Amino acid sequence: MSISDSLVDAVAVKSATIASNSPASSVKKVLNVRHELVDAQVEVLRMYLEKKSTERLVEALDRLIECTRASFREEEALMECFSSTPDPRHREMHNGVLAQMALLRDYAIDSDRGRLLAQLIHVDRQLTSHLSDAVQAPDRQLQH
């Protein structure tokens, strides 16, 4: 292999790496993670409505919590692509939602269906509102 072929290969690898870390690629990754998050949300609601066992509900909640963490990590990484300054208030909001989810999990373990339902509605509204706002943010950034 010649030196010029090696340089072309190195540039191609570097270009592919940059392209995979591009804002458009990041947006796509966030949307995939969000799809998984919404699926986990629906599963928790279904487990509750079908009165599944505490064990199955907690498993579904654990998946929802992990999907939420992953979604928030991806969102924060995307935000860093669009802005050089991190937003501590936004991160605190993420931490607040995760804390509410931990409380939700505690209610499920305690089999307190009344508090569980109230907390489930609260967390579901927070996530749905946040997802709606976050999905619109990249579009607003790309238009400017």
Coordinates of N, CA and C in Angstrom, one line a residue:
M1 N 0.9 -1.2 0.0 CA 0.0 0.0 0.0 C 0.9 1.2 0.0
S2 N 0.6 2.2 -0.8 CA 1.4 3.4 -0.9 C 1.0 4.3 0.2
I3 N 1.9 5.3 0.4 CA 1.7 6.4 1.4 C 0.4 7.1 1.1
S4 N 0.2 7.4 -0.2 CA -1.0 8.2 -0.6 C -2.3 7.4 -0.3
D5 N -2.3 6.1 -0.5 CA -3.4 5.2 -0.2 C -3.7 5.2 1.3
S6 N -2.6 5.2 2.1 CA -2.7 5.2 3.6 C -3.3 6.5 4.0
L7 N -2.9 7.6 3.4 CA -3.5 8.9 3.8 C -5.0 9.0 3.4
V8 N -5.3 8.5 2.3 CA -6.7 8.5 1.8 C -7.5 7.7 2.8
D9 N -7.0 6.5 3.2 CA -7.7 5.6 4.2 C -7.9 6.4 5.5
A10 N -6.9 7.0 6.0 CA -6.9 7.7 7.3 C -7.9 8.9 7.2
V11 N -7.9 9.6 6.1 CA -8.9 10.7 6.0 C -10.3 10.1 5.9
A12 N -10.5 9.0 5.2 CA -11.9 8.4 5.2 C -12.3 8.0 6.6
V13 N -11.5 7.4 7.4 CA -11.8 7.0 8.7 C -12.2 8.2 9.6
K14 N -11.3 9.2 9.5 CA -11.6 10.4 10.3 C -12.9 11.1 9.8
S15 N -13.2 11.1 8.5 CA -14.4 11.7 8.0 C -15.6 10.9 8.5
A16 N -15.5 9.6 8.5 CA -16.6 8.8 9.0 C -16.9 9.0 10.5
T17 N -15.8 9.2 11.2 CA -15.9 9.4 12.7 C -16.6 10.8 12.9
I18 N -16.2 11.8 12.2 CA -16.8 13.1 12.3 C -18.2 13.1 11.9
A19 N -18.5 12.4 10.8 CA -19.9 12.3 10.3 C -20.8 11.6 11.4
S20 N -20.3 10.6 12.0 CA -21.1 9.9 13.0 C -21.3 10.7 14.3
N21 N -20.5 11.7 14.5 CA -20.6 12.6 15.6 C -21.3 13.9 15.2
S22 N -21.8 14.0 14.0 CA -22.4 15.3 13.5 C -23.7 15.5 14.3
P23 N -24.1 16.8 14.3 CA -25.4 17.1 14.9 C -26.6 16.3 14.3
A24 N -26.6 16.1 13.0 CA -27.7 15.3 12.4 C -27.7 13.9 12.9
S25 N -26.5 13.3 13.0 CA -26.3 11.9 13.5 C -26.7 11.9 14.9
S26 N -26.4 12.9 15.7 CA -26.8 12.9 17.1 C -28.3 13.1 17.3
V27 N -28.9 13.9 16.4 CA -30.4 14.0 16.5 C -31.0 12.7 16.2
K28 N -30.5 11.9 15.2 CA -31.1 10.6 14.9 C -30.9 9.7 16.1
K29 N -29.8 9.7 16.7 CA -29.5 8.8 17.9 C -30.5 9.2 19.0
V30 N -30.7 10.5 19.2 CA -31.6 10.9 20.3 C -33.0 10.4 20.0
L31 N -33.4 10.5 18.8 CA -34.8 10.1 18.4 C -34.9 8.6 18.6
N32 N -33.9 7.8 18.3 CA -34.0 6.4 18.5 C -34.1 6.1 20.0
V33 N -33.3 6.8 20.8 CA -33.3 6.6 22.2 C -34.7 7.0 22.7
R34 N -35.2 8.1 22.2 CA -36.6 8.5 22.6 C -37.7 7.5 22.3
H35 N -37.5 6.9 21.1 CA -38.5 5.9 20.7 C -38.5 4.7 21.8
E36 N -37.3 4.3 22.2 CA -37.2 3.3 23.2 C -37.8 3.8 24.5
L37 N -37.6 5.0 24.9 CA -38.1 5.6 26.1 C -39.7 5.6 26.1
V38 N -40.3 6.0 25.0 CA -41.7 6.0 24.9 C -42.3 4.6 25.0
D39 N -41.6 3.6 24.4 CA -42.0 2.2 24.5 C -42.0 1.8 25.9
A40 N -40.9 2.2 26.7 CA -40.8 1.8 28.1 C -42.0 2.5 28.9
Q41 N -42.3 3.7 28.5 CA -43.4 4.4 29.2 C -44.7 3.7 29.0
V42 N -45.0 3.3 27.8 CA -46.2 2.6 27.5 C -46.3 1.2 28.2
E43 N -45.1 0.6 28.3 CA -45.1 -0.7 29.0 C -45.4 -0.6 30.5
V44 N -44.9 0.5 31.1 CA -45.2 0.7 32.5 C -46.7 1.0 32.7
L45 N -47.3 1.8 31.9 CA -48.7 2.1 32.0 C -49.5 0.8 31.8
R46 N -49.1 0.0 30.8 CA -49.8 -1.3 30.5 C -49.7 -2.2 31.7
M47 N -48.5 -2.3 32.3 CA -48.4 -3.1 33.5 C -49.3 -2.7 34.7
Y48 N -49.4 -1.4 34.8 CA -50.2 -0.8 35.9 C -51.7 -1.2 35.6
L49 N -52.1 -0.9 34.4 CA -53.6 -1.1 34.0 C -54.0 -2.5 34.1
E50 N -53.0 -3.4 33.7 CA -53.3 -4.8 33.7 C -53.1 -5.5 35.1
K51 N -52.8 -4.7 36.0 CA -52.5 -5.1 37.4 C -51.5 -6.3 37.5
K52 N -50.4 -6.1 36.8 CA -49.4 -7.1 36.8 C -48.7 -7.2 38.2
S53 N -48.0 -8.2 38.4 CA -47.3 -8.4 39.7 C -46.4 -7.2 40.0
T54 N -46.1 -7.0 41.3 CA -45.2 -6.0 41.7 C -43.8 -6.2 41.0
E55 N -43.4 -7.4 40.9 CA -42.1 -7.7 40.3 C -42.0 -7.3 38.9
R56 N -43.1 -7.6 38.1 CA -43.1 -7.2 36.7 C -43.2 -5.7 36.5
L57 N -44.0 -5.1 37.4 CA -44.1 -3.6 37.3 C -42.7 -2.9 37.6
V58 N -42.0 -3.4 38.7 CA -40.7 -2.9 39.0 C -39.7 -3.1 37.9
E59 N -39.8 -4.3 37.3 CA -38.9 -4.5 36.1 C -39.2 -3.5 35.0
A60 N -40.4 -3.2 34.7 CA -40.8 -2.3 33.7 C -40.3 -0.9 34.1
L61 N -40.5 -0.5 35.4 CA -40.0 0.8 35.9 C -38.5 0.9 35.8
D62 N -37.8 -0.2 36.1 CA -36.3 -0.1 36.0 C -35.9 0.1 34.5
R63 N -36.6 -0.5 33.6 CA -36.3 -0.3 32.2 C -36.6 1.2 31.8
L64 N -37.8 1.7 32.3 CA -38.1 3.1 32.0 C -37.1 4.1 32.6
I65 N -36.6 3.8 33.8 CA -35.6 4.7 34.4 C -34.3 4.6 33.6
E66 N -33.9 3.4 33.2 CA -32.7 3.3 32.4 C -32.8 4.0 31.0
C67 N -34.0 3.8 30.4 CA -34.2 4.5 29.1 C -34.2 6.0 29.3
T68 N -34.8 6.5 30.4 CA -34.8 7.9 30.7 C -33.4 8.4 30.9
R69 N -32.6 7.7 31.7 CA -31.2 8.1 31.9 C -30.5 8.2 30.5
A70 N -30.6 7.2 29.7 CA -30.0 7.2 28.4 C -30.4 8.3 27.5
S71 N -31.7 8.6 27.5 CA -32.3 9.7 26.8 C -31.7 11.0 27.2
F72 N -31.7 11.2 28.5 CA -31.2 12.5 29.0 C -29.7 12.6 28.7
R73 N -28.9 11.5 28.8 CA -27.5 11.6 28.4 C -27.3 12.0 27.0
E74 N -28.1 11.4 26.1 CA -28.0 11.7 24.7 C -28.4 13.2 24.4
E75 N -29.5 13.6 25.1 CA -30.0 15.0 24.9 C -28.9 16.0 25.4
E76 N -28.3 15.7 26.5 CA -27.3 16.6 27.0 C -26.1 16.7 26.0
A77 N -25.7 15.5 25.5 CA -24.6 15.5 24.5 C -25.0 16.3 23.2
L78 N -26.3 16.2 22.8 CA -26.7 16.9 21.7 C -26.7 18.4 22.0
M79 N -27.1 18.8 23.1 CA -27.1 20.2 23.5 C -25.7 20.8 23.5
E80 N -24.7 20.0 23.9 CA -23.3 20.4 23.8 C -22.9 20.6 22.4
C81 N -23.5 19.9 21.4 CA -23.2 20.1 20.0 C -23.6 21.5 19.6
F82 N -24.8 21.9 20.1 CA -25.4 23.2 19.6 C -24.9 24.4 20.5
S83 N -24.4 24.1 21.6 CA -24.0 25.2 22.5 C -22.7 24.9 23.3
S84 N -21.8 25.8 23.3 CA -20.6 25.5 24.1 C -20.8 25.6 25.6
T85 N -21.9 26.2 26.0 CA -22.1 26.4 27.4 C -23.2 25.4 27.9
P86 N -22.8 24.5 28.9 CA -23.9 23.6 29.4 C -25.0 24.3 30.2
D87 N -26.1 23.8 30.2 CA -27.2 24.4 30.9 C -27.5 23.6 32.2
P88 N -27.0 24.2 33.3 CA -27.2 23.5 34.6 C -28.6 23.4 35.0
R89 N -29.5 24.3 34.7 CA -30.9 24.2 35.1 C -31.6 23.1 34.4
H90 N -31.2 22.9 33.1 CA -31.8 21.8 32.4 C -31.3 20.4 33.0
R91 N -30.1 20.3 33.3 CA -29.6 19.1 33.9 C -30.3 18.9 35.3
E92 N -30.5 19.9 36.0 CA -31.2 19.8 37.3 C -32.6 19.3 37.1
M93 N -33.3 19.7 36.0 CA -34.6 19.3 35.7 C -34.5 17.8 35.4
H94 N -33.5 17.3 34.7 CA -33.4 15.9 34.4 C -33.2 15.2 35.7
N95 N -32.4 15.7 36.6 CA -32.2 15.0 37.9 C -33.5 14.9 38.7
G96 N -34.3 16.0 38.6 CA -35.6 16.0 39.3 C -36.6 15.0 38.7
V97 N -36.6 14.8 37.4 CA -37.5 13.8 36.8 C -37.0 12.4 37.3
L98 N -35.7 12.2 37.3 CA -35.2 10.9 37.7 C -35.5 10.6 39.2
A99 N -35.4 11.6 40.0 CA -35.8 11.5 41.4 C -37.3 11.1 41.6
Q100 N -38.1 11.8 40.8 CA -39.6 11.4 40.8 C -39.8 10.0 40.4
M101 N -39.0 9.5 39.4 CA -39.1 8.1 39.0 C -38.7 7.1 40.1
A102 N -37.7 7.5 40.8 CA -37.2 6.7 42.0 C -38.4 6.6 43.0
L103 N -39.1 7.7 43.2 CA -40.2 7.7 44.1 C -41.3 6.8 43.6
L104 N -41.5 6.9 42.3 CA -42.5 6.0 41.6 C -42.2 4.5 41.9
R105 N -40.9 4.2 41.7 CA -40.5 2.8 41.9 C -40.7 2.4 43.4
D106 N -40.5 3.3 44.3 CA -40.7 3.0 45.8 C -42.2 2.7 46.0
Y107 N -43.1 3.5 45.4 CA -44.5 3.3 45.6 C -44.9 1.9 45.0
A108 N -44.3 1.5 43.9 CA -44.6 0.2 43.3 C -44.2 -0.9 44.2
I109 N -43.0 -0.8 44.8 CA -42.5 -1.8 45.7 C -43.4 -1.9 46.9
D110 N -43.9 -0.8 47.4 CA -44.8 -0.8 48.6 C -46.2 -1.2 48.2
S111 N -46.5 -1.4 47.0 CA -47.8 -1.8 46.5 C -48.9 -0.8 46.9
D112 N -48.5 0.5 46.9 CA -49.5 1.5 47.2 C -50.0 2.1 45.9
R113 N -51.1 1.4 45.4 CA -51.6 1.7 44.1 C -52.2 3.1 43.9
G114 N -52.7 3.7 45.0 CA -53.2 5.1 45.0 C -52.1 6.1 44.7
R115 N -51.0 6.0 45.5 CA -49.9 6.9 45.3 C -49.2 6.6 44.1
L116 N -49.1 5.3 43.7 CA -48.5 4.9 42.5 C -49.1 5.5 41.3
L117 N -50.4 5.5 41.2 CA -51.2 6.1 40.1 C -50.9 7.6 40.0
A118 N -51.0 8.3 41.2 CA -50.8 9.7 41.2 C -49.4 10.0 40.7
Q119 N -48.4 9.3 41.2 CA -47.0 9.5 40.8 C -46.8 9.1 39.3
L120 N -47.4 8.1 38.9 CA -47.3 7.6 37.5 C -47.8 8.7 36.6
I121 N -48.9 9.3 36.9 CA -49.5 10.4 36.1 C -48.5 11.6 36.1
H122 N -48.0 11.9 37.2 CA -47.1 13.1 37.4 C -45.8 12.8 36.5
V123 N -45.2 11.7 36.6 CA -44.0 11.4 35.9 C -44.3 11.3 34.4
D124 N -45.4 10.7 34.0 CA -45.8 10.6 32.6 C -46.0 12.0 32.0
R125 N -46.6 12.9 32.7 CA -46.7 14.2 32.2 C -45.4 14.9 32.1
Q126 N -44.5 14.8 33.0 CA -43.2 15.4 33.0 C -42.4 14.9 31.7
L127 N -42.4 13.6 31.6 CA -41.7 13.0 30.4 C -42.3 13.4 29.1
T128 N -43.6 13.3 29.0 CA -44.2 13.7 27.7 C -44.0 15.2 27.4
S129 N -44.1 16.0 28.4 CA -43.9 17.5 28.1 C -42.4 17.7 27.7
H130 N -41.5 17.0 28.4 CA -40.1 17.2 28.1 C -39.7 16.7 26.8
L131 N -40.3 15.5 26.4 CA -40.0 14.9 25.1 C -40.5 15.8 24.0
S132 N -41.7 16.4 24.2 CA -42.2 17.3 23.2 C -41.3 18.5 23.0
D133 N -40.9 19.1 24.1 CA -40.1 20.3 24.0 C -38.7 20.0 23.4
A134 N -38.1 18.8 23.8 CA -36.8 18.5 23.4 C -36.8 18.1 21.9
V135 N -37.8 17.5 21.4 CA -37.9 17.1 20.0 C -37.9 18.4 19.1
Q136 N -38.6 19.4 19.6 CA -38.7 20.6 18.8 C -37.4 21.5 18.9
A137 N -36.6 21.3 19.9 CA -35.4 22.1 20.1 C -34.4 22.0 18.9
P138 N -34.0 20.8 18.5 CA -33.1 20.7 17.4 C -33.6 21.4 16.1
D139 N -34.9 21.3 15.9 CA -35.4 21.9 14.7 C -35.3 23.4 14.8
R140 N -35.5 24.0 15.9 CA -35.3 25.4 16.1 C -33.9 25.8 16.0
Q141 N -33.0 25.0 16.5 CA -31.5 25.3 16.4 C -31.1 25.2 14.9
L142 N -31.5 24.2 14.2 CA -31.1 24.1 12.8 C -31.7 25.2 11.9
Q143 N -32.8 25.8 12.3 CA -33.4 26.9 11.5 C -32.6 28.2 11.6
H144 N -31.9 28.3 12.7 CA -31.2 29.6 13.0 C -29.8 29.6 12.4

